[in-house]
């Protein structure tokens, strides 16, 4: 009698051989066959690497062996299974076989039912298989909290910094979450895929403001700090509104906030409306 491993034809890494994958693939052929079942065009489908399609098929084959009837109860039709595999493939682009095998093994040990995509991604992060990348929500909060002085923050991952810069530090500070979070999430998730595919992101080398001798605004900020006994970083933070478009509502709001902070340090001292002569 054959053993279960022989029946499934498992390889040394614990995943079934490709011949035991479902005939419901994640490839282009199914997009043509399913019509409106996906709601996507062929170009979107091509964005899923063949390796990812193969890995997702093998993951589902292992789930079928692990969860039995529980697995079968999740998908009543071939169309449901096809769409589910495509969503998994879109979510797992860039992950390697080692990380995915480890996550499936964790599912087998800890979950009585087949995981959802979000649960599986959480397991990947928990076992360190997500390249140190924080979740999209955590990355967004970190970017918002440090959008005022991004060069002074010790970022949890360079992808968070680059996503914040691409979204716009000004937008992260001034716009409502409903408007800016989707843009940040798109930038961040794109960067995450690049990281998982092996690209290394670097943080820029901070440039000290005192080296910007040709910057009138920088010299003004340093002079303001010296005249009033402030830390240079504090003065730059207070005068940040001067870098924004004159007359904009955001500039006016930030200037008012900075003025309130300054009153606690130097009561009666008024912030300038533009760079120039220092206030008394």
GROMACS .gro file of C-alpha atoms in nm:
model
  280
    1UNK     CA    1   0.000   0.000   0.000
    2UNK     CA    2   0.128   0.345  -0.089
    3UNK     CA    3   0.197   0.598   0.181
    4UNK     CA    4   0.016   0.936   0.180
    5UNK     CA    5   0.338   1.104   0.062
    6UNK     CA    6   0.363   0.863  -0.228
    7UNK     CA    7   0.000   0.919  -0.321
    8UNK     CA    8   0.046   1.297  -0.319
    9UNK     CA    9   0.387   1.269  -0.480
   10UNK     CA   10   0.538   1.512  -0.233
   11UNK     CA   11   0.881   1.651  -0.298
   12UNK     CA   12   1.147   1.703  -0.036
   13UNK     CA   13   1.015   2.051   0.044
   14UNK     CA   14   0.677   1.915   0.154
   15UNK     CA   15   0.474   2.046  -0.139
   16UNK     CA   16   0.295   1.810  -0.380
   17UNK     CA   17   0.445   1.770  -0.726
   18UNK     CA   18   0.282   1.985  -0.995
   19UNK     CA   19   0.093   1.686  -1.143
   20UNK     CA   20  -0.117   1.681  -0.825
   21UNK     CA   21  -0.220   2.043  -0.853
   22UNK     CA   22  -0.578   2.128  -0.939
   23UNK     CA   23  -0.667   2.145  -1.305
   24UNK     CA   24  -0.819   2.480  -1.214
   25UNK     CA   25  -0.515   2.696  -1.281
   26UNK     CA   26  -0.449   3.064  -1.236
   27UNK     CA   27  -0.331   3.119  -1.592
   28UNK     CA   28  -0.444   3.324  -1.885
   29UNK     CA   29  -0.655   3.046  -2.038
   30UNK     CA   30  -0.903   3.071  -1.754
   31UNK     CA   31  -0.945   3.444  -1.797
   32UNK     CA   32  -1.065   3.381  -2.149
   33UNK     CA   33  -1.289   3.093  -2.042
   34UNK     CA   34  -1.444   3.261  -1.740
   35UNK     CA   35  -1.550   3.580  -1.917
   36UNK     CA   36  -1.676   3.827  -1.657
   37UNK     CA   37  -1.589   3.592  -1.371
   38UNK     CA   38  -1.275   3.790  -1.297
   39UNK     CA   39  -1.358   4.138  -1.413
   40UNK     CA   40  -0.993   4.181  -1.521
   41UNK     CA   41  -0.815   4.202  -1.852
   42UNK     CA   42  -0.535   3.984  -1.980
   43UNK     CA   43  -0.272   4.245  -1.899
   44UNK     CA   44  -0.364   4.230  -1.528
   45UNK     CA   45  -0.353   3.851  -1.535
   46UNK     CA   46  -0.006   3.859  -1.690
   47UNK     CA   47   0.116   4.046  -1.382
   48UNK     CA   48   0.104   3.717  -1.189
   49UNK     CA   49   0.434   3.533  -1.244
   50UNK     CA   50   0.413   3.171  -1.356
   51UNK     CA   51   0.611   3.067  -1.048
   52UNK     CA   52   0.348   3.223  -0.823
   53UNK     CA   53   0.068   3.043  -1.009
   54UNK     CA   54   0.248   2.712  -0.960
   55UNK     CA   55   0.311   2.777  -0.591
   56UNK     CA   56  -0.052   2.873  -0.529
   57UNK     CA   57  -0.171   2.556  -0.699
   58UNK     CA   58   0.061   2.349  -0.481
   59UNK     CA   59  -0.050   2.536  -0.169
   60UNK     CA   60  -0.413   2.455  -0.248
   61UNK     CA   61  -0.320   2.092  -0.310
   62UNK     CA   62  -0.164   2.075   0.037
   63UNK     CA   63  -0.467   2.244   0.190
   64UNK     CA   64  -0.686   1.982   0.023
   65UNK     CA   65  -0.477   1.708   0.183
   66UNK     CA   66  -0.463   1.880   0.524
   67UNK     CA   67  -0.823   1.995   0.562
   68UNK     CA   68  -1.015   1.737   0.358
   69UNK     CA   69  -1.390   1.803   0.348
   70UNK     CA   70  -1.338   2.138   0.522
   71UNK     CA   71  -1.135   2.251   0.222
   72UNK     CA   72  -1.397   2.126  -0.024
   73UNK     CA   73  -1.674   2.306   0.163
   74UNK     CA   74  -1.503   2.642   0.101
   75UNK     CA   75  -1.556   2.631  -0.276
   76UNK     CA   76  -1.883   2.502  -0.418
   77UNK     CA   77  -1.801   2.553  -0.786
   78UNK     CA   78  -1.497   2.554  -1.011
   79UNK     CA   79  -1.551   2.924  -1.075
   80UNK     CA   80  -1.528   3.000  -0.702
   81UNK     CA   81  -1.207   2.799  -0.678
   82UNK     CA   82  -1.059   2.970  -0.985
   83UNK     CA   83  -1.136   3.319  -0.855
   84UNK     CA   84  -1.002   3.230  -0.510
   85UNK     CA   85  -0.674   3.103  -0.654
   86UNK     CA   86  -0.632   3.422  -0.853
   87UNK     CA   87  -0.682   3.637  -0.543
   88UNK     CA   88  -0.428   3.426  -0.354
   89UNK     CA   89  -0.182   3.457  -0.641
   90UNK     CA   90  -0.222   3.835  -0.652
   91UNK     CA   91  -0.159   3.853  -0.277
   92UNK     CA   92   0.141   3.620  -0.277
   93UNK     CA   93   0.335   3.766  -0.569
   94UNK     CA   94   0.700   3.789  -0.476
   95UNK     CA   95   0.699   3.528  -0.199
   96UNK     CA   96   0.940   3.242  -0.236
   97UNK     CA   97   0.884   2.872  -0.190
   98UNK     CA   98   1.065   2.859   0.145
   99UNK     CA   99   0.840   3.121   0.307
  100UNK     CA  100   0.522   2.967   0.169
  101UNK     CA  101   0.611   2.614   0.277
  102UNK     CA  102   0.682   2.739   0.628
  103UNK     CA  103   0.348   2.923   0.638
  104UNK     CA  104   0.154   2.616   0.520
  105UNK     CA  105   0.326   2.407   0.788
  106UNK     CA  106   0.224   2.663   1.050
  107UNK     CA  107  -0.136   2.648   0.926
  108UNK     CA  108  -0.133   2.270   0.959
  109UNK     CA  109  -0.010   2.298   1.318
  110UNK     CA  110  -0.236   2.578   1.440
  111UNK     CA  111  -0.552   2.612   1.228
  112UNK     CA  112  -0.846   2.375   1.218
  113UNK     CA  113  -0.979   2.537   0.901
  114UNK     CA  114  -0.812   2.659   0.586
  115UNK     CA  115  -0.693   3.018   0.646
  116UNK     CA  116  -0.820   3.327   0.471
  117UNK     CA  117  -0.573   3.532   0.267
  118UNK     CA  118  -0.533   3.785   0.549
  119UNK     CA  119  -0.470   3.508   0.803
  120UNK     CA  120  -0.211   3.349   0.576
  121UNK     CA  121  -0.033   3.682   0.524
  122UNK     CA  122  -0.038   3.735   0.901
  123UNK     CA  123   0.130   3.398   0.949
  124UNK     CA  124   0.394   3.493   0.691
  125UNK     CA  125   0.472   3.808   0.885
  126UNK     CA  126   0.468   3.626   1.217
  127UNK     CA  127   0.727   3.370   1.110
  128UNK     CA  128   0.951   3.639   0.965
  129UNK     CA  129   0.880   3.545   0.608
  130UNK     CA  130   0.774   3.895   0.504
  131UNK     CA  131   1.122   4.049   0.484
  132UNK     CA  132   1.067   4.264   0.791
  133UNK     CA  133   0.790   4.461   0.620
  134UNK     CA  134   0.525   4.598   0.858
  135UNK     CA  135   0.158   4.571   0.768
  136UNK     CA  136   0.012   4.836   0.539
  137UNK     CA  137  -0.184   4.992   0.825
  138UNK     CA  138   0.121   5.004   1.057
  139UNK     CA  139   0.333   5.147   0.775
  140UNK     CA  140   0.073   5.417   0.706
  141UNK     CA  141   0.054   5.520   1.071
  142UNK     CA  142   0.433   5.535   1.096
  143UNK     CA  143   0.452   5.752   0.783
  144UNK     CA  144   0.184   5.990   0.915
  145UNK     CA  145   0.344   6.024   1.259
  146UNK     CA  146   0.682   6.116   1.112
  147UNK     CA  147   0.582   6.304   0.798
  148UNK     CA  148   0.693   6.634   0.951
  149UNK     CA  149   1.059   6.529   0.986
  150UNK     CA  150   1.106   6.212   0.781
  151UNK     CA  151   1.485   6.240   0.766
  152UNK     CA  152   1.517   6.229   1.144
  153UNK     CA  153   1.312   5.913   1.199
  154UNK     CA  154   1.458   5.563   1.230
  155UNK     CA  155   1.225   5.388   0.985
  156UNK     CA  156   1.114   5.032   1.052
  157UNK     CA  157   1.179   4.952   0.684
  158UNK     CA  158   1.300   5.163   0.389
  159UNK     CA  159   0.981   5.072   0.202
  160UNK     CA  160   0.778   5.275   0.452
  161UNK     CA  161   0.992   5.583   0.391
  162UNK     CA  162   0.979   5.551   0.012
  163UNK     CA  163   0.602   5.494   0.015
  164UNK     CA  164   0.560   5.805   0.228
  165UNK     CA  165   0.781   6.012  -0.001
  166UNK     CA  166   0.599   5.889  -0.312
  167UNK     CA  167   0.260   5.965  -0.155
  168UNK     CA  168   0.381   6.304  -0.034
  169UNK     CA  169   0.478   6.408   0.318
  170UNK     CA  170   0.261   6.716   0.285
  171UNK     CA  171  -0.041   6.507   0.182
  172UNK     CA  172   0.015   6.261   0.468
  173UNK     CA  173   0.014   6.549   0.715
  174UNK     CA  174  -0.273   6.749   0.575
  175UNK     CA  175  -0.525   6.526   0.396
  176UNK     CA  176  -0.795   6.305   0.543
  177UNK     CA  177  -0.719   5.935   0.577
  178UNK     CA  178  -0.999   5.842   0.338
  179UNK     CA  179  -0.821   6.036   0.064
  180UNK     CA  180  -0.455   5.961   0.128
  181UNK     CA  181  -0.454   5.606   0.267
  182UNK     CA  182  -0.550   5.436  -0.063
  183UNK     CA  183  -0.268   5.620  -0.241
  184UNK     CA  184  -0.018   5.528   0.029
  185UNK     CA  185  -0.135   5.164   0.030
  186UNK     CA  186  -0.084   5.139  -0.347
  187UNK     CA  187   0.268   5.281  -0.325
  188UNK     CA  188   0.361   5.068  -0.025
  189UNK     CA  189   0.227   4.740  -0.162
  190UNK     CA  190   0.408   4.802  -0.491
  191UNK     CA  191   0.732   4.851  -0.299
  192UNK     CA  192   0.664   4.539  -0.091
  193UNK     CA  193   0.639   4.330  -0.405
  194UNK     CA  194   0.973   4.467  -0.525
  195UNK     CA  195   1.134   4.384  -0.191
  196UNK     CA  196   0.997   4.030  -0.198
  197UNK     CA  197   1.139   3.988  -0.546
  198UNK     CA  198   1.485   4.063  -0.413
  199UNK     CA  199   1.525   4.439  -0.463
  200UNK     CA  200   1.709   4.622  -0.186
  201UNK     CA  201   1.579   4.966  -0.092
  202UNK     CA  202   1.808   5.222   0.064
  203UNK     CA  203   1.731   5.519   0.283
  204UNK     CA  204   1.876   5.851   0.165
  205UNK     CA  205   2.168   5.994   0.356
  206UNK     CA  206   2.039   6.287   0.563
  207UNK     CA  207   2.178   6.623   0.467
  208UNK     CA  208   2.241   6.852   0.763
  209UNK     CA  209   2.061   7.180   0.725
  210UNK     CA  210   2.375   7.369   0.823
  211UNK     CA  211   2.541   7.251   0.501
  212UNK     CA  212   2.278   7.422   0.289
  213UNK     CA  213   2.462   7.753   0.277
  214UNK     CA  214   2.295   7.854  -0.047
  215UNK     CA  215   1.946   7.825   0.101
  216UNK     CA  216   1.801   8.153   0.220
  217UNK     CA  217   1.525   7.978   0.409
  218UNK     CA  218   1.768   7.737   0.577
  219UNK     CA  219   1.992   8.023   0.688
  220UNK     CA  220   1.688   8.211   0.817
  221UNK     CA  221   1.575   7.910   1.021
  222UNK     CA  222   1.922   7.870   1.175
  223UNK     CA  223   1.942   8.240   1.255
  224UNK     CA  224   1.596   8.226   1.414
  225UNK     CA  225   1.707   7.937   1.632
  226UNK     CA  226   2.026   8.115   1.740
  227UNK     CA  227   1.859   8.447   1.821
  228UNK     CA  228   1.589   8.290   2.038
  229UNK     CA  229   1.788   8.012   2.200
  230UNK     CA  230   1.605   7.727   2.026
  231UNK     CA  231   1.731   7.392   1.910
  232UNK     CA  232   1.784   7.399   1.534
  233UNK     CA  233   1.544   7.108   1.486
  234UNK     CA  234   1.278   7.287   1.694
  235UNK     CA  235   1.316   7.607   1.491
  236UNK     CA  236   1.293   7.418   1.163
  237UNK     CA  237   0.980   7.242   1.285
  238UNK     CA  238   0.820   7.570   1.392
  239UNK     CA  239   0.902   7.741   1.064
  240UNK     CA  240   0.812   7.448   0.839
  241UNK     CA  241   0.499   7.633   0.722
  242UNK     CA  242   0.729   7.873   0.533
  243UNK     CA  243   0.804   7.592   0.286
  244UNK     CA  244   0.436   7.565   0.188
  245UNK     CA  245   0.256   7.776  -0.075
  246UNK     CA  246   0.187   8.123   0.057
  247UNK     CA  247  -0.181   8.189   0.120
  248UNK     CA  248  -0.277   7.821   0.136
  249UNK     CA  249  -0.511   7.709   0.411
  250UNK     CA  250  -0.272   7.439   0.522
  251UNK     CA  251   0.010   7.692   0.561
  252UNK     CA  252  -0.216   7.917   0.768
  253UNK     CA  253  -0.323   7.625   0.987
  254UNK     CA  254   0.032   7.504   1.048
  255UNK     CA  255   0.150   7.857   1.120
  256UNK     CA  256  -0.124   7.895   1.380
  257UNK     CA  257  -0.025   7.566   1.542
  258UNK     CA  258   0.342   7.665   1.543
  259UNK     CA  259   0.253   8.003   1.694
  260UNK     CA  260   0.067   7.829   1.977
  261UNK     CA  261   0.371   7.608   2.045
  262UNK     CA  262   0.604   7.909   2.038
  263UNK     CA  263   0.388   8.094   2.292
  264UNK     CA  264   0.468   7.823   2.544
  265UNK     CA  265   0.842   7.885   2.494
  266UNK     CA  266   0.856   8.257   2.420
  267UNK     CA  267   0.532   8.433   2.518
  268UNK     CA  268   0.468   8.735   2.299
  269UNK     CA  269   0.707   8.632   2.020
  270UNK     CA  270   0.536   8.635   1.679
  271UNK     CA  271   0.636   8.404   1.395
  272UNK     CA  272   0.713   8.569   1.061
  273UNK     CA  273   0.484   8.547   0.761
  274UNK     CA  274   0.782   8.508   0.525
  275UNK     CA  275   1.160   8.465   0.543
  276UNK     CA  276   1.343   8.789   0.586
  277UNK     CA  277   1.435   9.004   0.880
  278UNK     CA  278   1.414   8.831   1.215
  279UNK     CA  279   1.131   8.929   1.450
  280UNK     CA  280   1.225   9.110   1.765
   0.00000   0.00000   0.00000
